[in-house]
């Protein structure tokens, strides 16, 4: 268990304790929500864990670093951004995947662009967004977000 | 209705898991040499996940129950300026539910006369600056990566909010009612 995990758990315990002192019923309700969300995300967690194992065991590192590594072309980054925009992976689960890609030779830029476009842009939720916010605002938000995702990733690649 | 769609989602994920599992078993029995590296890597990531997920889920549950939607509406409906930006980011970042909850919330904010920039910032923060998300990012990608991405995202999201507001308002002058589109 590393420091981050210890801190997260301590923080969760502290919040739970404060909540319990203030309102037992609400705390119970919160735990129910927590258990439900945990069960809901569990299959995806196992899927991604198996996927990461296969990825790192079977896909040679030079292939990963060749396509999305330090020498990756702008086209490669654009491709990763598109993939992130289309895919519908829960963001919580995208981080271990990103870490495994980083370990097997992907560049910081590629990993950052993937996470950012994955979370910021939702092609799947776009119809709903258009329905609620109108075409103009929804398309502007998602379109500009795509550019922003690439920009953020390029800056991160330059500074980290 | 919401509940049934959630249940079918879980079922779909479970079926997908079984398929992925079978594929993995087949691949590993065809290439027995790969068994050791694959299980080692999977196990490593499993341990890292299992140490933080329960804590993250507990925090999500607490925020969902303690920060009701009405509170978000009340505070975001009328604030503007720096305070508006910060509140939009803060309320967006609180883990209070999936994105489809945020859209109707955004609509009621528009109707209440909240600034467009705040709504865009709120929605974008809701999508990509969630607190549990940042925690998992910290765990897997480290402090530097997480902090750099967080700061850059905030800067660009606020800029985008202001930019879209300009465009929409400029269009408002040209058209009487842009929401009729």
Tab-separated table of C-alpha atoms in Angstrom:
chain	number	residue	atom	x	y	z
A	1	UNK	CA	0.000	0.000	0.000
A	2	UNK	CA	1.568	3.316	-0.993
A	3	UNK	CA	1.218	6.754	0.577
A	4	UNK	CA	-1.537	7.905	-1.785
A	5	UNK	CA	-3.688	4.888	-0.974
A	6	UNK	CA	-3.143	5.412	2.765
A	7	UNK	CA	-4.102	9.097	2.478
A	8	UNK	CA	-7.237	8.339	0.444
A	9	UNK	CA	-8.369	5.728	2.938
A	10	UNK	CA	-7.634	7.972	5.935
A	11	UNK	CA	-9.594	10.788	4.298
A	12	UNK	CA	-12.505	8.457	3.542
A	13	UNK	CA	-12.538	7.192	7.120
A	14	UNK	CA	-12.416	10.726	8.536
A	15	UNK	CA	-15.319	11.842	6.319
A	16	UNK	CA	-17.282	8.740	7.221
A	17	UNK	CA	-16.682	9.390	10.916
A	18	UNK	CA	-17.775	13.038	10.708
A	19	UNK	CA	-20.840	12.028	8.705
A	20	UNK	CA	-21.688	9.356	11.286
A	21	UNK	CA	-21.462	11.855	14.158
A	22	UNK	CA	-23.818	14.227	12.360
A	23	UNK	CA	-26.419	11.915	10.891
A	24	UNK	CA	-26.513	8.141	11.236
A	25	UNK	CA	-29.256	7.682	8.679
A	26	UNK	CA	-27.547	9.723	5.988
A	27	UNK	CA	-24.324	7.817	6.648
A	28	UNK	CA	-26.133	4.531	6.190
A	29	UNK	CA	-27.612	5.817	2.956
A	30	UNK	CA	-24.158	6.926	1.774
A	31	UNK	CA	-22.704	3.490	2.448
A	32	UNK	CA	-25.537	1.909	0.498
A	33	UNK	CA	-24.769	4.192	-2.463
A	34	UNK	CA	-21.067	3.349	-2.090
A	35	UNK	CA	-21.682	-0.407	-2.122
A	36	UNK	CA	-24.002	-0.111	-5.113
A	37	UNK	CA	-21.491	1.970	-7.094
A	38	UNK	CA	-18.747	-0.477	-6.134
A	39	UNK	CA	-20.704	-3.474	-7.413
A	40	UNK	CA	-21.621	-1.534	-10.545
A	41	UNK	CA	-18.014	-0.765	-11.427
A	42	UNK	CA	-16.516	-4.124	-10.377
A	43	UNK	CA	-16.980	-6.035	-13.687
A	44	UNK	CA	-15.319	-3.147	-15.542
A	45	UNK	CA	-12.444	-3.202	-13.051
A	46	UNK	CA	-11.813	-6.892	-13.715
A	47	UNK	CA	-12.148	-6.415	-17.478
A	48	UNK	CA	-9.551	-3.670	-17.497
A	49	UNK	CA	-7.212	-5.630	-15.185
A	50	UNK	CA	-7.290	-8.671	-17.472
A	51	UNK	CA	-6.892	-6.358	-20.477
A	52	UNK	CA	-3.835	-4.684	-18.928
A	53	UNK	CA	-2.247	-8.070	-18.205
A	54	UNK	CA	-2.773	-9.225	-21.795
A	55	UNK	CA	-1.609	-5.884	-23.175
A	56	UNK	CA	1.647	-5.939	-21.230
A	57	UNK	CA	2.228	-9.655	-21.777
A	58	UNK	CA	1.441	-9.919	-25.480
A	59	UNK	CA	1.919	-6.538	-27.137
A	60	UNK	CA	5.644	-5.845	-27.580
A	61	UNK	CA	6.842	-2.578	-26.051
A	62	UNK	CA	8.459	-1.339	-29.252
A	63	UNK	CA	5.042	-1.523	-30.922
A	64	UNK	CA	3.389	0.621	-28.250
A	65	UNK	CA	6.238	3.120	-28.130
A	66	UNK	CA	6.341	3.188	-31.918
A	67	UNK	CA	2.696	4.177	-32.283
A	68	UNK	CA	2.140	6.351	-29.207
A	69	UNK	CA	5.664	6.794	-27.815
A	70	UNK	CA	7.966	9.825	-27.678
A	71	UNK	CA	8.519	9.720	-31.428
A	72	UNK	CA	4.815	9.446	-32.190
A	73	UNK	CA	3.593	11.618	-35.036
A	74	UNK	CA	0.870	14.220	-34.589
A	75	UNK	CA	-1.404	11.806	-36.408
A	76	UNK	CA	-0.841	9.248	-33.669
A	77	UNK	CA	-1.816	11.778	-31.000
A	78	UNK	CA	-4.865	12.800	-33.019
A	79	UNK	CA	-5.849	9.140	-33.279
A	80	UNK	CA	-5.555	8.649	-29.530
A	81	UNK	CA	-7.650	11.785	-28.954
A	82	UNK	CA	-10.354	10.466	-31.289
A	83	UNK	CA	-10.276	7.080	-29.578
A	84	UNK	CA	-10.709	8.785	-26.195
A	85	UNK	CA	-13.639	10.822	-27.473
A	86	UNK	CA	-15.463	7.802	-28.857
A	87	UNK	CA	-14.715	5.202	-26.179
A	88	UNK	CA	-16.966	5.020	-23.171
A	89	UNK	CA	-14.724	3.717	-20.394
A	90	UNK	CA	-15.474	4.874	-16.837
A	91	UNK	CA	-12.814	7.477	-16.068
A	92	UNK	CA	-11.831	5.796	-12.779
A	93	UNK	CA	-10.734	2.767	-14.761
A	94	UNK	CA	-8.889	4.706	-17.442
A	95	UNK	CA	-6.090	5.618	-15.018
A	96	UNK	CA	-4.685	2.122	-14.426
A	97	UNK	CA	-4.895	1.582	-18.191
A	98	UNK	CA	-3.023	4.852	-18.755
A	99	UNK	CA	-0.387	3.832	-16.200
A	100	UNK	CA	0.165	0.493	-17.926
A	101	UNK	CA	0.529	2.213	-21.309
A	102	UNK	CA	3.019	4.660	-19.811
A	103	UNK	CA	4.977	1.713	-18.394
A	104	UNK	CA	5.097	0.023	-21.759
A	105	UNK	CA	6.528	2.979	-23.600
A	106	UNK	CA	3.687	5.383	-24.392
A	107	UNK	CA	4.557	9.075	-24.113
A	108	UNK	CA	3.103	11.430	-21.490
A	109	UNK	CA	1.445	13.393	-24.293
A	110	UNK	CA	-0.417	10.353	-25.652
A	111	UNK	CA	-1.555	9.242	-22.210
A	112	UNK	CA	-2.671	12.751	-21.218
A	113	UNK	CA	-4.592	13.294	-24.440
A	114	UNK	CA	-6.325	9.944	-24.015
A	115	UNK	CA	-7.512	10.644	-20.472
A	116	UNK	CA	-8.507	14.227	-21.176
A	117	UNK	CA	-10.537	13.530	-24.306
A	118	UNK	CA	-12.044	10.433	-22.690
A	119	UNK	CA	-13.397	12.415	-19.747
A	120	UNK	CA	-14.154	15.764	-21.379
A	121	UNK	CA	-15.895	14.592	-24.526
A	122	UNK	CA	-18.794	12.208	-24.696
A	123	UNK	CA	-19.872	11.145	-28.164
A	124	UNK	CA	-22.277	8.727	-26.507
A	125	UNK	CA	-23.880	11.403	-24.345
A	126	UNK	CA	-23.809	14.038	-27.112
A	127	UNK	CA	-27.413	13.451	-28.289
A	128	UNK	CA	-28.636	14.012	-24.730
A	129	UNK	CA	-26.438	17.093	-24.382
A	130	UNK	CA	-27.837	18.520	-27.638
A	131	UNK	CA	-31.372	17.840	-26.478
A	132	UNK	CA	-30.825	19.665	-23.212
A	133	UNK	CA	-28.444	22.493	-24.111
A	134	UNK	CA	-29.181	22.998	-27.780
A	135	UNK	CA	-27.069	22.086	-30.786
A	136	UNK	CA	-24.850	25.133	-30.746
A	137	UNK	CA	-23.727	25.007	-27.144
A	138	UNK	CA	-23.278	21.212	-27.058
A	139	UNK	CA	-21.278	21.074	-30.294
A	140	UNK	CA	-19.158	24.070	-29.303
A	141	UNK	CA	-18.373	22.529	-25.914
A	142	UNK	CA	-17.416	19.134	-27.299
A	143	UNK	CA	-15.572	20.530	-30.310
A	144	UNK	CA	-13.479	23.011	-28.356
A	145	UNK	CA	-12.848	20.375	-25.677
A	146	UNK	CA	-11.261	18.193	-28.339
A	147	UNK	CA	-8.798	20.931	-29.208
A	148	UNK	CA	-8.185	21.642	-25.546
A	149	UNK	CA	-7.431	17.981	-24.844
A	150	UNK	CA	-4.685	18.010	-27.481
A	151	UNK	CA	-3.334	21.348	-26.262
A	152	UNK	CA	-3.202	20.221	-22.615
A	153	UNK	CA	-1.445	17.004	-23.632
A	154	UNK	CA	1.160	18.829	-25.754
A	155	UNK	CA	1.931	21.233	-22.893
A	156	UNK	CA	2.209	18.317	-20.466
A	157	UNK	CA	4.545	16.489	-22.803
A	158	UNK	CA	6.709	19.618	-22.941
A	159	UNK	CA	6.872	20.333	-19.200
A	160	UNK	CA	6.974	16.840	-17.669
B	1	UNK	CA	-36.663	3.473	-15.500
B	2	UNK	CA	-33.296	4.702	-14.357
B	3	UNK	CA	-32.882	1.606	-12.240
B	4	UNK	CA	-33.598	-0.865	-15.007
B	5	UNK	CA	-31.143	0.822	-17.365
B	6	UNK	CA	-28.533	0.586	-14.616
B	7	UNK	CA	-29.242	-3.109	-14.109
B	8	UNK	CA	-28.958	-3.953	-17.797
B	9	UNK	CA	-25.689	-2.017	-17.853
B	10	UNK	CA	-24.360	-4.206	-15.074
B	11	UNK	CA	-25.511	-7.337	-16.877
B	12	UNK	CA	-23.845	-6.183	-20.099
B	13	UNK	CA	-20.579	-5.526	-18.243
B	14	UNK	CA	-20.765	-8.937	-16.557
B	15	UNK	CA	-21.250	-10.689	-19.905
B	16	UNK	CA	-18.351	-8.691	-21.350
B	17	UNK	CA	-16.222	-9.777	-18.385
B	18	UNK	CA	-16.993	-13.442	-19.035
B	19	UNK	CA	-16.051	-13.020	-22.706
B	20	UNK	CA	-12.793	-11.236	-21.867
B	21	UNK	CA	-12.010	-13.902	-19.272
B	22	UNK	CA	-12.563	-16.740	-21.766
B	23	UNK	CA	-10.395	-14.984	-24.368
B	24	UNK	CA	-7.658	-14.570	-21.772
B	25	UNK	CA	-7.837	-18.262	-20.786
B	26	UNK	CA	-7.636	-19.351	-24.436
B	27	UNK	CA	-4.719	-17.023	-25.189
B	28	UNK	CA	-2.826	-18.117	-22.096
B	29	UNK	CA	-3.320	-21.820	-22.794
B	30	UNK	CA	-2.109	-21.302	-26.368
B	31	UNK	CA	0.937	-19.372	-25.154
B	32	UNK	CA	1.870	-20.890	-21.782
B	33	UNK	CA	5.081	-18.849	-21.712
B	34	UNK	CA	3.006	-15.689	-21.353
B	35	UNK	CA	1.117	-16.942	-18.304
B	36	UNK	CA	3.631	-15.704	-15.793
B	37	UNK	CA	4.084	-12.092	-17.084
B	38	UNK	CA	0.353	-11.601	-17.730
B	39	UNK	CA	-0.786	-12.783	-14.303
B	40	UNK	CA	1.984	-10.788	-12.594
B	41	UNK	CA	0.938	-7.558	-14.327
B	42	UNK	CA	-2.786	-8.144	-13.777
B	43	UNK	CA	-2.204	-8.968	-10.117
B	44	UNK	CA	-0.087	-5.846	-9.612
B	45	UNK	CA	-2.836	-3.591	-10.970
B	46	UNK	CA	-5.537	-5.508	-9.119
B	47	UNK	CA	-3.802	-4.897	-5.786
B	48	UNK	CA	-3.388	-1.189	-6.525
B	49	UNK	CA	-7.052	-0.865	-7.476
B	50	UNK	CA	-8.425	-2.798	-4.548
B	51	UNK	CA	-6.528	-0.665	-2.030
B	52	UNK	CA	-8.171	2.551	-3.142
B	53	UNK	CA	-11.535	1.686	-4.694
B	54	UNK	CA	-13.488	1.091	-1.449
B	55	UNK	CA	-12.271	4.411	0.004
B	56	UNK	CA	-13.064	6.273	-3.212
B	57	UNK	CA	-16.531	4.704	-3.338
B	58	UNK	CA	-17.267	5.644	0.274
B	59	UNK	CA	-16.356	9.266	-0.487
B	60	UNK	CA	-18.574	9.237	-3.574
B	61	UNK	CA	-21.479	7.876	-1.563
B	62	UNK	CA	-21.029	10.491	1.150
B	63	UNK	CA	-20.954	13.384	-1.320
B	64	UNK	CA	-23.961	12.082	-3.240
B	65	UNK	CA	-26.053	11.999	-0.094
B	66	UNK	CA	-24.745	15.144	1.611
B	67	UNK	CA	-24.683	17.492	-1.396
B	68	UNK	CA	-28.183	17.513	-2.858
B	69	UNK	CA	-28.865	18.850	-6.343
B	70	UNK	CA	-30.959	21.668	-4.898
B	71	UNK	CA	-27.864	23.059	-3.206
B	72	UNK	CA	-25.972	23.198	-6.493
B	73	UNK	CA	-28.910	24.964	-8.156
B	74	UNK	CA	-29.217	27.460	-5.351
B	75	UNK	CA	-25.578	28.517	-5.381
B	76	UNK	CA	-24.854	28.403	-9.096
B	77	UNK	CA	-28.019	30.186	-10.154
B	78	UNK	CA	-26.908	33.610	-9.137
B	79	UNK	CA	-23.148	33.846	-8.602
B	80	UNK	CA	-20.792	35.269	-11.189
B	81	UNK	CA	-17.210	36.450	-11.597
B	82	UNK	CA	-14.296	34.636	-9.969
B	83	UNK	CA	-16.607	33.323	-7.286
B	84	UNK	CA	-18.905	31.940	-9.962
B	85	UNK	CA	-16.014	30.185	-11.707
B	86	UNK	CA	-14.719	28.666	-8.476
B	87	UNK	CA	-18.142	27.496	-7.376
B	88	UNK	CA	-18.854	26.016	-10.806
B	89	UNK	CA	-15.621	24.049	-10.683
B	90	UNK	CA	-16.152	23.009	-7.068
B	91	UNK	CA	-19.721	21.828	-7.556
B	92	UNK	CA	-18.770	20.146	-10.807
B	93	UNK	CA	-15.887	18.357	-9.092
B	94	UNK	CA	-17.979	17.001	-6.225
B	95	UNK	CA	-18.868	13.412	-6.951
B	96	UNK	CA	-22.615	13.818	-7.068
B	97	UNK	CA	-23.548	11.534	-9.941
B	98	UNK	CA	-23.002	10.614	-13.589
B	99	UNK	CA	-23.017	13.117	-16.461
B	100	UNK	CA	-26.642	12.497	-17.405
B	101	UNK	CA	-27.631	13.999	-14.061
B	102	UNK	CA	-25.673	17.144	-14.888
B	103	UNK	CA	-27.502	18.012	-18.132
B	104	UNK	CA	-30.969	18.596	-16.653
B	105	UNK	CA	-29.266	20.446	-13.822
B	106	UNK	CA	-27.542	22.670	-16.377
B	107	UNK	CA	-30.852	23.301	-18.128
B	108	UNK	CA	-32.543	24.450	-14.938
B	109	UNK	CA	-29.533	26.696	-14.290
B	110	UNK	CA	-29.966	28.286	-17.730
B	111	UNK	CA	-33.627	28.877	-16.989
B	112	UNK	CA	-32.695	30.458	-13.681
B	113	UNK	CA	-30.493	32.895	-15.526
B	114	UNK	CA	-27.055	31.562	-14.631
B	115	UNK	CA	-24.195	32.775	-16.811
B	116	UNK	CA	-23.412	30.597	-19.816
B	117	UNK	CA	-19.721	30.572	-18.905
B	118	UNK	CA	-20.592	29.136	-15.487
B	119	UNK	CA	-22.746	26.433	-17.020
B	120	UNK	CA	-20.036	25.389	-19.492
B	121	UNK	CA	-17.434	25.369	-16.712
B	122	UNK	CA	-19.765	23.425	-14.438
B	123	UNK	CA	-20.495	20.784	-17.085
B	124	UNK	CA	-16.853	20.399	-18.075
B	125	UNK	CA	-15.736	20.176	-14.458
B	126	UNK	CA	-18.454	17.602	-13.855
B	127	UNK	CA	-17.107	15.583	-16.778
B	128	UNK	CA	-13.389	15.758	-16.104
B	129	UNK	CA	-12.414	17.178	-12.686
B	130	UNK	CA	-14.208	14.764	-10.362
B	131	UNK	CA	-12.586	14.401	-6.946
B	132	UNK	CA	-12.547	10.574	-6.883
B	133	UNK	CA	-11.118	10.644	-10.385
B	134	UNK	CA	-8.265	12.904	-9.271
B	135	UNK	CA	-7.521	10.515	-6.392
B	136	UNK	CA	-7.227	7.507	-8.673
B	137	UNK	CA	-5.110	9.570	-11.065
B	138	UNK	CA	-2.820	10.509	-8.159
B	139	UNK	CA	-2.460	6.837	-7.252
B	140	UNK	CA	-1.622	5.586	-10.714
B	141	UNK	CA	0.076	8.477	-12.496
B	142	UNK	CA	1.722	10.403	-9.669
B	143	UNK	CA	1.530	13.890	-8.180
B	144	UNK	CA	3.248	15.773	-11.016
B	145	UNK	CA	1.063	14.323	-13.766
B	146	UNK	CA	-2.151	14.777	-11.830
B	147	UNK	CA	-1.371	18.344	-10.678
B	148	UNK	CA	-0.219	19.505	-14.126
B	149	UNK	CA	-3.287	18.087	-15.831
B	150	UNK	CA	-5.624	19.488	-13.189
B	151	UNK	CA	-4.220	23.032	-13.387
B	152	UNK	CA	-4.131	23.044	-17.191
B	153	UNK	CA	-7.673	21.680	-17.360
B	154	UNK	CA	-9.019	24.373	-15.032
B	155	UNK	CA	-7.293	27.152	-16.989
B	156	UNK	CA	-8.549	25.919	-20.356
B	157	UNK	CA	-12.052	25.080	-19.166
B	158	UNK	CA	-12.544	28.589	-17.753
B	159	UNK	CA	-11.195	30.100	-20.983
B	160	UNK	CA	-13.523	27.913	-23.030
B	161	UNK	CA	-16.489	28.903	-20.856
B	162	UNK	CA	-15.843	32.592	-21.448
B	163	UNK	CA	-15.253	32.036	-25.151
B	164	UNK	CA	-18.486	30.087	-25.689
B	165	UNK	CA	-20.375	32.707	-23.688
B	166	UNK	CA	-19.068	35.404	-26.040
B	167	UNK	CA	-20.139	33.443	-29.100
B	168	UNK	CA	-23.593	32.675	-27.736
B	169	UNK	CA	-24.182	36.260	-26.645
B	170	UNK	CA	-22.948	37.617	-29.952
B	171	UNK	CA	-25.439	35.288	-31.596
B	172	UNK	CA	-28.140	36.410	-29.188
B	173	UNK	CA	-27.858	39.894	-30.564
B	174	UNK	CA	-28.357	38.593	-34.061
B	175	UNK	CA	-31.195	36.245	-33.230
B	176	UNK	CA	-33.988	36.916	-30.825
B	177	UNK	CA	-33.983	33.518	-29.206
B	178	UNK	CA	-31.070	31.113	-29.695
B	179	UNK	CA	-32.683	28.327	-27.645
B	180	UNK	CA	-35.302	27.826	-30.317
B	181	UNK	CA	-32.812	26.215	-32.714
